[in-house]
PDB file of C-alpha atoms in Angstrom:
ATOM      1  CA  UNK A   1      31.826  10.818 -59.046  1.00  0.00           C
ATOM      2  CA  UNK A   2      28.643  11.575 -57.083  1.00  0.00           C
ATOM      3  CA  UNK A   3      27.924   7.922 -56.698  1.00  0.00           C
ATOM      4  CA  UNK A   4      31.316   7.265 -55.469  1.00  0.00           C
ATOM      5  CA  UNK A   5      30.951  10.308 -52.895  1.00  0.00           C
ATOM      6  CA  UNK A   6      27.866   8.818 -51.752  1.00  0.00           C
ATOM      7  CA  UNK A   7      29.221   5.334 -51.378  1.00  0.00           C
ATOM      8  CA  UNK A   8      32.128   6.880 -49.330  1.00  0.00           C
ATOM      9  CA  UNK A   9      29.534   8.744 -47.238  1.00  0.00           C
ATOM     10  CA  UNK A  10      27.591   5.645 -46.432  1.00  0.00           C
ATOM     11  CA  UNK A  11      30.842   3.596 -45.568  1.00  0.00           C
ATOM     12  CA  UNK A  12      31.858   6.282 -43.159  1.00  0.00           C
ATOM     13  CA  UNK A  13      28.380   6.440 -41.438  1.00  0.00           C
ATOM     14  CA  UNK A  14      28.381   2.629 -41.281  1.00  0.00           C
ATOM     15  CA  UNK A  15      31.980   2.608 -39.609  1.00  0.00           C
ATOM     16  CA  UNK A  16      30.904   5.422 -37.181  1.00  0.00           C
ATOM     17  CA  UNK A  17      27.798   3.562 -36.152  1.00  0.00           C
ATOM     18  CA  UNK A  18      29.901   0.280 -35.811  1.00  0.00           C
ATOM     19  CA  UNK A  19      32.377   2.143 -33.331  1.00  0.00           C
ATOM     20  CA  UNK A  20      29.547   3.781 -31.451  1.00  0.00           C
ATOM     21  CA  UNK A  21      27.919   0.274 -31.003  1.00  0.00           C
ATOM     22  CA  UNK A  22      31.220  -1.313 -30.186  1.00  0.00           C
ATOM     23  CA  UNK A  23      32.056   1.474 -27.478  1.00  0.00           C
ATOM     24  CA  UNK A  24      28.354   1.093 -26.042  1.00  0.00           C
ATOM     25  CA  UNK A  25      28.821  -2.718 -25.827  1.00  0.00           C
ATOM     26  CA  UNK A  26      32.042  -2.254 -24.028  1.00  0.00           C
ATOM     27  CA  UNK A  27      30.665   0.157 -21.568  1.00  0.00           C
ATOM     28  CA  UNK A  28      27.763  -2.153 -20.856  1.00  0.00           C
ATOM     29  CA  UNK A  29      30.125  -5.060 -20.331  1.00  0.00           C
ATOM     30  CA  UNK A  30      32.334  -3.056 -18.101  1.00  0.00           C
ATOM     31  CA  UNK A  31      29.355  -1.795 -16.098  1.00  0.00           C
ATOM     32  CA  UNK A  32      27.974  -5.357 -15.862  1.00  0.00           C
ATOM     33  CA  UNK A  33      31.230  -6.541 -14.554  1.00  0.00           C
ATOM     34  CA  UNK A  34      31.502  -3.884 -12.016  1.00  0.00           C
ATOM     35  CA  UNK A  35      28.159  -4.525 -10.662  1.00  0.00           C
ATOM     36  CA  UNK A  36      28.748  -8.270 -10.463  1.00  0.00           C
ATOM     37  CA  UNK A  37      31.907  -7.559  -8.561  1.00  0.00           C
ATOM     38  CA  UNK A  38      30.155  -5.137  -6.179  1.00  0.00           C
ATOM     39  CA  UNK A  39      27.427  -7.762  -5.509  1.00  0.00           C
ATOM     40  CA  UNK A  40      30.056 -10.471  -4.978  1.00  0.00           C
ATOM     41  CA  UNK A  41      31.796  -8.105  -2.209  1.00  0.00           C
ATOM     42  CA  UNK A  42      28.206  -7.488  -0.659  1.00  0.00           C
ATOM     43  CA  UNK A  43      27.605 -11.279  -0.639  1.00  0.00           C
ATOM     44  CA  UNK A  44      30.928 -12.003   1.104  1.00  0.00           C
ATOM     45  CA  UNK A  45      30.357  -9.375   3.586  1.00  0.00           C
ATOM     46  CA  UNK A  46      27.020 -10.836   4.449  1.00  0.00           C
ATOM     47  CA  UNK A  47      28.570 -14.500   4.841  1.00  0.00           C
ATOM     48  CA  UNK A  48      31.195 -13.211   7.076  1.00  0.00           C
ATOM     49  CA  UNK A  49      28.254 -12.449   9.642  1.00  0.00           C
ATOM     50  CA  UNK A  50      25.713 -15.085   8.684  1.00  0.00           C
ATOM     51  CA  UNK A  51      24.987 -18.085  10.685  1.00  0.00           C
ATOM     52  CA  UNK A  52      25.892 -21.140   8.562  1.00  0.00           C
ATOM     53  CA  UNK A  53      23.031 -23.192   9.666  1.00  0.00           C
ATOM     54  CA  UNK A  54      20.098 -20.703   9.142  1.00  0.00           C
ATOM     55  CA  UNK A  55      21.886 -18.816   6.147  1.00  0.00           C
ATOM     56  CA  UNK A  56      20.855 -15.543   7.879  1.00  0.00           C
ATOM     57  CA  UNK A  57      22.540 -13.018   9.902  1.00  0.00           C
ATOM     58  CA  UNK A  58      20.999 -13.620  13.283  1.00  0.00           C
ATOM     59  CA  UNK A  59      21.070 -11.491  16.535  1.00  0.00           C
ATOM     60  CA  UNK A  60      24.610 -12.571  17.399  1.00  0.00           C
ATOM     61  CA  UNK A  61      25.743 -11.743  13.803  1.00  0.00           C
ATOM     62  CA  UNK A  62      24.141  -8.491  14.200  1.00  0.00           C
ATOM     63  CA  UNK A  63      25.862  -7.633  17.407  1.00  0.00           C
ATOM     64  CA  UNK A  64      29.353  -8.781  15.772  1.00  0.00           C
ATOM     65  CA  UNK A  65      28.544  -6.193  12.984  1.00  0.00           C
ATOM     66  CA  UNK A  66      27.790  -3.448  15.210  1.00  0.00           C
ATOM     67  CA  UNK A  67      30.785  -4.016  17.197  1.00  0.00           C
ATOM     68  CA  UNK A  68      32.846  -3.828  13.970  1.00  0.00           C
ATOM     69  CA  UNK A  69      31.265  -0.705  12.915  1.00  0.00           C
ATOM     70  CA  UNK A  70      31.722   0.663  16.425  1.00  0.00           C
ATOM     71  CA  UNK A  71      27.928   1.300  16.780  1.00  0.00           C
ATOM     72  CA  UNK A  72      25.912   0.202  19.940  1.00  0.00           C
ATOM     73  CA  UNK A  73      23.349  -2.520  18.844  1.00  0.00           C
ATOM     74  CA  UNK A  74      20.557  -0.482  20.540  1.00  0.00           C
ATOM     75  CA  UNK A  75      21.635   2.737  18.306  1.00  0.00           C
ATOM     76  CA  UNK A  76      18.629   3.882  16.141  1.00  0.00           C
ATOM     77  CA  UNK A  77      20.675   3.765  12.989  1.00  0.00           C
ATOM     78  CA  UNK A  78      20.714  -0.122  13.170  1.00  0.00           C
ATOM     79  CA  UNK A  79      16.768   0.088  13.094  1.00  0.00           C
ATOM     80  CA  UNK A  80      17.255   2.518  10.237  1.00  0.00           C
ATOM     81  CA  UNK A  81      19.490  -0.048   8.473  1.00  0.00           C
ATOM     82  CA  UNK A  82      16.803  -2.691   9.059  1.00  0.00           C
ATOM     83  CA  UNK A  83      14.441  -0.186   7.484  1.00  0.00           C
ATOM     84  CA  UNK A  84      16.572   0.412   4.482  1.00  0.00           C
ATOM     85  CA  UNK A  85      16.868  -3.564   3.924  1.00  0.00           C
ATOM     86  CA  UNK A  86      12.983  -3.845   4.552  1.00  0.00           C
ATOM     87  CA  UNK A  87      14.051  -6.466   7.043  1.00  0.00           C
ATOM     88  CA  UNK A  88      10.870  -8.657   7.891  1.00  0.00           C
ATOM     89  CA  UNK A  89      11.852 -10.483  11.158  1.00  0.00           C
ATOM     90  CA  UNK A  90      13.245  -8.647  13.980  1.00  0.00           C
ATOM     91  CA  UNK A  91      17.039  -9.575  14.594  1.00  0.00           C
ATOM     92  CA  UNK A  92      17.494 -11.380  11.400  1.00  0.00           C
ATOM     93  CA  UNK A  93      18.643 -10.245   7.971  1.00  0.00           C
ATOM     94  CA  UNK A  94      18.207 -12.385   4.936  1.00  0.00           C
ATOM     95  CA  UNK A  95      20.595 -12.329   1.890  1.00  0.00           C
ATOM     96  CA  UNK A  96      18.084 -10.810  -0.358  1.00  0.00           C
ATOM     97  CA  UNK A  97      17.447  -8.056   2.235  1.00  0.00           C
ATOM     98  CA  UNK A  98      21.238  -7.452   2.855  1.00  0.00           C
ATOM     99  CA  UNK A  99      21.607  -7.009  -0.942  1.00  0.00           C
ATOM    100  CA  UNK A 100      18.735  -4.712  -1.207  1.00  0.00           C
ATOM    101  CA  UNK A 101      19.908  -2.493   1.601  1.00  0.00           C
ATOM    102  CA  UNK A 102      23.662  -2.375   0.822  1.00  0.00           C
ATOM    103  CA  UNK A 103      23.363  -1.763  -2.899  1.00  0.00           C
ATOM    104  CA  UNK A 104      20.896   1.111  -2.342  1.00  0.00           C
ATOM    105  CA  UNK A 105      23.630   2.529   0.149  1.00  0.00           C
ATOM    106  CA  UNK A 106      26.457   1.718  -2.295  1.00  0.00           C
ATOM    107  CA  UNK A 107      28.129  -0.051   0.411  1.00  0.00           C
ATOM    108  CA  UNK A 108      30.064  -3.118  -0.505  1.00  0.00           C
ATOM    109  CA  UNK A 109      32.653  -3.077   2.420  1.00  0.00           C
ATOM    110  CA  UNK A 110      32.327  -2.796   6.212  1.00  0.00           C
ATOM    111  CA  UNK A 111      34.029   0.638   5.896  1.00  0.00           C
ATOM    112  CA  UNK A 112      31.708   2.030   3.268  1.00  0.00           C
ATOM    113  CA  UNK A 113      28.667   0.692   5.327  1.00  0.00           C
ATOM    114  CA  UNK A 114      29.889   2.670   8.382  1.00  0.00           C
ATOM    115  CA  UNK A 115      30.437   5.699   6.443  1.00  0.00           C
ATOM    116  CA  UNK A 116      27.008   5.378   4.892  1.00  0.00           C
ATOM    117  CA  UNK A 117      25.184   5.476   8.441  1.00  0.00           C
ATOM    118  CA  UNK A 118      25.126   9.406   8.732  1.00  0.00           C
ATOM    119  CA  UNK A 119      23.548   9.731   5.242  1.00  0.00           C
ATOM    120  CA  UNK A 120      21.069   7.186   6.164  1.00  0.00           C
ATOM    121  CA  UNK A 121      20.123   8.986   9.136  1.00  0.00           C
ATOM    122  CA  UNK A 122      19.524  12.079   7.050  1.00  0.00           C
ATOM    123  CA  UNK A 123      17.434  10.196   4.598  1.00  0.00           C
ATOM    124  CA  UNK A 124      15.299   8.658   7.433  1.00  0.00           C
ATOM    125  CA  UNK A 125      14.768  12.168   8.929  1.00  0.00           C
ATOM    126  CA  UNK A 126      13.285  13.588   5.814  1.00  0.00           C
ATOM    127  CA  UNK A 127       9.432  13.981   6.389  1.00  0.00           C
ATOM    128  CA  UNK A 128       8.492  11.943   3.434  1.00  0.00           C
ATOM    129  CA  UNK A 129      10.593   8.943   4.812  1.00  0.00           C
ATOM    130  CA  UNK A 130      10.113   9.412   8.595  1.00  0.00           C
ATOM    131  CA  UNK A 131       6.435   8.479   8.661  1.00  0.00           C
ATOM    132  CA  UNK A 132       7.330   5.328   6.866  1.00  0.00           C
ATOM    133  CA  UNK A 133      10.089   4.496   9.289  1.00  0.00           C
ATOM    134  CA  UNK A 134       8.127   5.256  12.140  1.00  0.00           C
ATOM    135  CA  UNK A 135       5.274   2.770  10.982  1.00  0.00           C
ATOM    136  CA  UNK A 136       8.031   0.352  10.242  1.00  0.00           C
ATOM    137  CA  UNK A 137       9.529   0.541  13.493  1.00  0.00           C
ATOM    138  CA  UNK A 138       6.055  -0.645  15.196  1.00  0.00           C
ATOM    139  CA  UNK A 139       5.749  -3.480  12.610  1.00  0.00           C
ATOM    140  CA  UNK A 140       9.392  -4.576  13.058  1.00  0.00           C
ATOM    141  CA  UNK A 141       8.776  -5.155  16.799  1.00  0.00           C
ATOM    142  CA  UNK A 142       5.690  -7.537  16.132  1.00  0.00           C
ATOM    143  CA  UNK A 143       7.640 -10.728  16.761  1.00  0.00           C
ATOM    144  CA  UNK A 144       4.756 -13.091  17.077  1.00  0.00           C
ATOM    145  CA  UNK A 145       2.462 -14.437  14.314  1.00  0.00           C
ATOM    146  CA  UNK A 146      -0.988 -12.460  14.296  1.00  0.00           C
ATOM    147  CA  UNK A 147       0.488 -10.014  17.002  1.00  0.00           C
ATOM    148  CA  UNK A 148      -1.177  -6.508  16.716  1.00  0.00           C
ATOM    149  CA  UNK A 149       0.035  -4.665  19.842  1.00  0.00           C
ATOM    150  CA  UNK A 150       3.224  -4.209  21.737  1.00  0.00           C
ATOM    151  CA  UNK A 151       3.594  -4.127  25.694  1.00  0.00           C
ATOM    152  CA  UNK A 152       3.972  -0.807  27.541  1.00  0.00           C
ATOM    153  CA  UNK A 153       7.468  -1.277  28.702  1.00  0.00           C
ATOM    154  CA  UNK A 154       8.605  -2.066  24.973  1.00  0.00           C
ATOM    155  CA  UNK A 155       6.514   0.771  23.556  1.00  0.00           C
ATOM    156  CA  UNK A 156       8.343   3.208  26.139  1.00  0.00           C
ATOM    157  CA  UNK A 157      11.664   2.046  24.823  1.00  0.00           C
ATOM    158  CA  UNK A 158      10.744   2.224  21.221  1.00  0.00           C
ATOM    159  CA  UNK A 159       9.124   5.696  21.485  1.00  0.00           C
ATOM    160  CA  UNK A 160      12.459   7.185  23.019  1.00  0.00           C
ATOM    161  CA  UNK A 161      14.439   5.461  20.371  1.00  0.00           C
ATOM    162  CA  UNK A 162      12.319   6.482  17.444  1.00  0.00           C
ATOM    163  CA  UNK A 163      10.728   9.741  18.274  1.00  0.00           C
ATOM    164  CA  UNK A 164      12.730  10.976  21.274  1.00  0.00           C
ATOM    165  CA  UNK A 165      15.012  13.293  19.004  1.00  0.00           C
ATOM    166  CA  UNK A 166      12.060  14.818  17.380  1.00  0.00           C
ATOM    167  CA  UNK A 167       9.683  15.391  20.240  1.00  0.00           C
ATOM    168  CA  UNK A 168      11.613  14.675  23.363  1.00  0.00           C
ATOM    169  CA  UNK A 169       9.328  16.759  25.738  1.00  0.00           C
ATOM    170  CA  UNK A 170       6.154  14.952  24.460  1.00  0.00           C
ATOM    171  CA  UNK A 171       7.836  11.633  24.521  1.00  0.00           C
ATOM    172  CA  UNK A 172       9.109  12.207  28.099  1.00  0.00           C
ATOM    173  CA  UNK A 173       5.637  13.188  29.341  1.00  0.00           C
ATOM    174  CA  UNK A 174       3.899  10.314  27.470  1.00  0.00           C
ATOM    175  CA  UNK A 175       6.322   7.737  28.819  1.00  0.00           C
ATOM    176  CA  UNK A 176       5.866   8.890  32.341  1.00  0.00           C
ATOM    177  CA  UNK A 177       2.007   8.701  31.893  1.00  0.00           C
ATOM    178  CA  UNK A 178       2.160   5.109  30.434  1.00  0.00           C
ATOM    179  CA  UNK A 179       4.481   3.940  33.237  1.00  0.00           C
ATOM    180  CA  UNK A 180       1.907   5.220  35.945  1.00  0.00           C
ATOM    181  CA  UNK A 181      -1.488   4.563  34.286  1.00  0.00           C
ATOM    182  CA  UNK A 182      -3.339   1.144  34.715  1.00  0.00           C
ATOM    183  CA  UNK A 183      -5.882   1.194  31.989  1.00  0.00           C
ATOM    184  CA  UNK A 184      -3.757   0.059  29.042  1.00  0.00           C
ATOM    185  CA  UNK A 185      -1.310  -2.934  29.039  1.00  0.00           C
ATOM    186  CA  UNK A 186      -0.460  -2.678  25.325  1.00  0.00           C
ATOM    187  CA  UNK A 187      -0.596  -0.025  22.505  1.00  0.00           C
ATOM    188  CA  UNK A 188      -1.748  -1.121  19.223  1.00  0.00           C
ATOM    189  CA  UNK A 189      -0.755   0.470  15.647  1.00  0.00           C
ATOM    190  CA  UNK A 190      -3.622   3.019  15.565  1.00  0.00           C
ATOM    191  CA  UNK A 191      -2.503   4.443  18.949  1.00  0.00           C
ATOM    192  CA  UNK A 192       1.249   4.286  17.794  1.00  0.00           C
ATOM    193  CA  UNK A 193       0.548   6.299  14.663  1.00  0.00           C
ATOM    194  CA  UNK A 194      -1.875   8.582  16.356  1.00  0.00           C
ATOM    195  CA  UNK A 195       0.831   9.586  18.882  1.00  0.00           C
ATOM    196  CA  UNK A 196       2.948  10.807  15.951  1.00  0.00           C
ATOM    197  CA  UNK A 197       0.099  12.874  14.749  1.00  0.00           C
ATOM    198  CA  UNK A 198      -0.537  14.083  18.347  1.00  0.00           C
ATOM    199  CA  UNK A 199       3.017  15.372  18.772  1.00  0.00           C
ATOM    200  CA  UNK A 200       2.662  17.370  15.498  1.00  0.00           C
ATOM    201  CA  UNK A 201      -0.707  18.814  16.443  1.00  0.00           C
ATOM    202  CA  UNK A 202       0.099  19.673  20.178  1.00  0.00           C
ATOM    203  CA  UNK A 203       3.664  20.835  19.974  1.00  0.00           C
ATOM    204  CA  UNK A 204       5.271  21.336  23.530  1.00  0.00           C
ATOM    205  CA  UNK A 205       6.331  24.682  24.740  1.00  0.00           C
ATOM    206  CA  UNK A 206       8.895  23.126  26.902  1.00  0.00           C
ATOM    207  CA  UNK A 207       7.589  24.695  29.965  1.00  0.00           C
ATOM    208  CA  UNK A 208       7.442  22.694  33.288  1.00  0.00           C
ATOM    209  CA  UNK A 209       3.938  24.091  34.239  1.00  0.00           C
ATOM    210  CA  UNK A 210       2.322  22.427  31.090  1.00  0.00           C
ATOM    211  CA  UNK A 211       3.499  18.813  32.444  1.00  0.00           C
ATOM    212  CA  UNK A 212       0.029  18.021  34.108  1.00  0.00           C
ATOM    213  CA  UNK A 213      -1.902  19.564  31.290  1.00  0.00           C
ATOM    214  CA  UNK A 214       0.095  17.578  28.726  1.00  0.00           C
ATOM    215  CA  UNK A 215      -0.486  14.162  30.756  1.00  0.00           C
ATOM    216  CA  UNK A 216      -4.249  14.988  30.722  1.00  0.00           C
ATOM    217  CA  UNK A 217      -4.198  15.511  27.117  1.00  0.00           C
ATOM    218  CA  UNK A 218      -2.427  12.004  26.594  1.00  0.00           C
ATOM    219  CA  UNK A 219      -5.025  10.458  28.952  1.00  0.00           C
ATOM    220  CA  UNK A 220      -8.108  11.770  27.018  1.00  0.00           C
ATOM    221  CA  UNK A 221      -6.227  11.113  23.689  1.00  0.00           C
ATOM    222  CA  UNK A 222      -5.838   7.610  24.527  1.00  0.00           C
ATOM    223  CA  UNK A 223      -9.430   7.098  25.196  1.00  0.00           C
ATOM    224  CA  UNK A 224     -10.302   8.421  21.823  1.00  0.00           C
ATOM    225  CA  UNK A 225      -7.652   6.365  20.066  1.00  0.00           C
ATOM    226  CA  UNK A 226      -9.413   3.307  20.985  1.00  0.00           C
ATOM    227  CA  UNK A 227     -11.858   4.316  18.442  1.00  0.00           C
ATOM    228  CA  UNK A 228      -9.850   6.137  15.600  1.00  0.00           C
ATOM    229  CA  UNK A 229     -13.032   7.319  14.036  1.00  0.00           C
ATOM    230  CA  UNK A 230     -13.643   9.641  17.032  1.00  0.00           C
ATOM    231  CA  UNK A 231     -10.189  11.324  16.642  1.00  0.00           C
ATOM    232  CA  UNK A 232     -11.016  14.031  14.065  1.00  0.00           C
ATOM    233  CA  UNK A 233     -14.409  14.970  15.740  1.00  0.00           C
ATOM    234  CA  UNK A 234     -13.243  15.128  19.262  1.00  0.00           C
ATOM    235  CA  UNK A 235      -9.522  16.472  18.916  1.00  0.00           C
ATOM    236  CA  UNK A 236     -10.612  19.919  19.273  1.00  0.00           C
ATOM    237  CA  UNK A 237     -11.873  19.151  22.920  1.00  0.00           C
ATOM    238  CA  UNK A 238      -8.220  18.306  23.744  1.00  0.00           C
ATOM    239  CA  UNK A 239      -6.717  21.904  22.603  1.00  0.00           C
TER     240      UNK A 239
END
């Protein structure tokens, strides 16, 4: 009797294991099919905006995408979308970049992509992500091979777009100074990243009388930023 009971128990365990395995395989199969369908929709959305000749979404395609989402093509969220895709070339999205970004956003339709933008904006504004986004924004604007700096006019526009909502007073003062000064024709990455650090270390009080003082700080800071190694030893002199 004991052998019979043991045999039945073994059969029962084997049956349970078989059912569990089948259920797991079914779940994996369903999950794989769902993922495949999602990627197919993401790809179809890509090709609805891609240029047939280049196989990429080009500036014209991006403008059409923005129009369909009812978002201006100069909106900072489009730059955030490029950051999410890790797009390498300004004004262009490859299929792999598109897949990476939209899969991460869980957006396989135009409507879902549009609805994902507010959450994307919140994600970028987290301190741990914003520095990376700020760095990316500069690199994304380096459109020529071996280019290491950006002209003053473009930097002014980029500063307002990327940093204006965080440090509006400092950005306004800095842009005003950059437009009237004649010492600098371009801004490099060290200066770009240094300005973000500057804004954090010298927060604006929002007072009109600080304007001249703030511009003087920018002028001295730019001189130091030519040699970043001098920054830490001389920054106290700016306070």
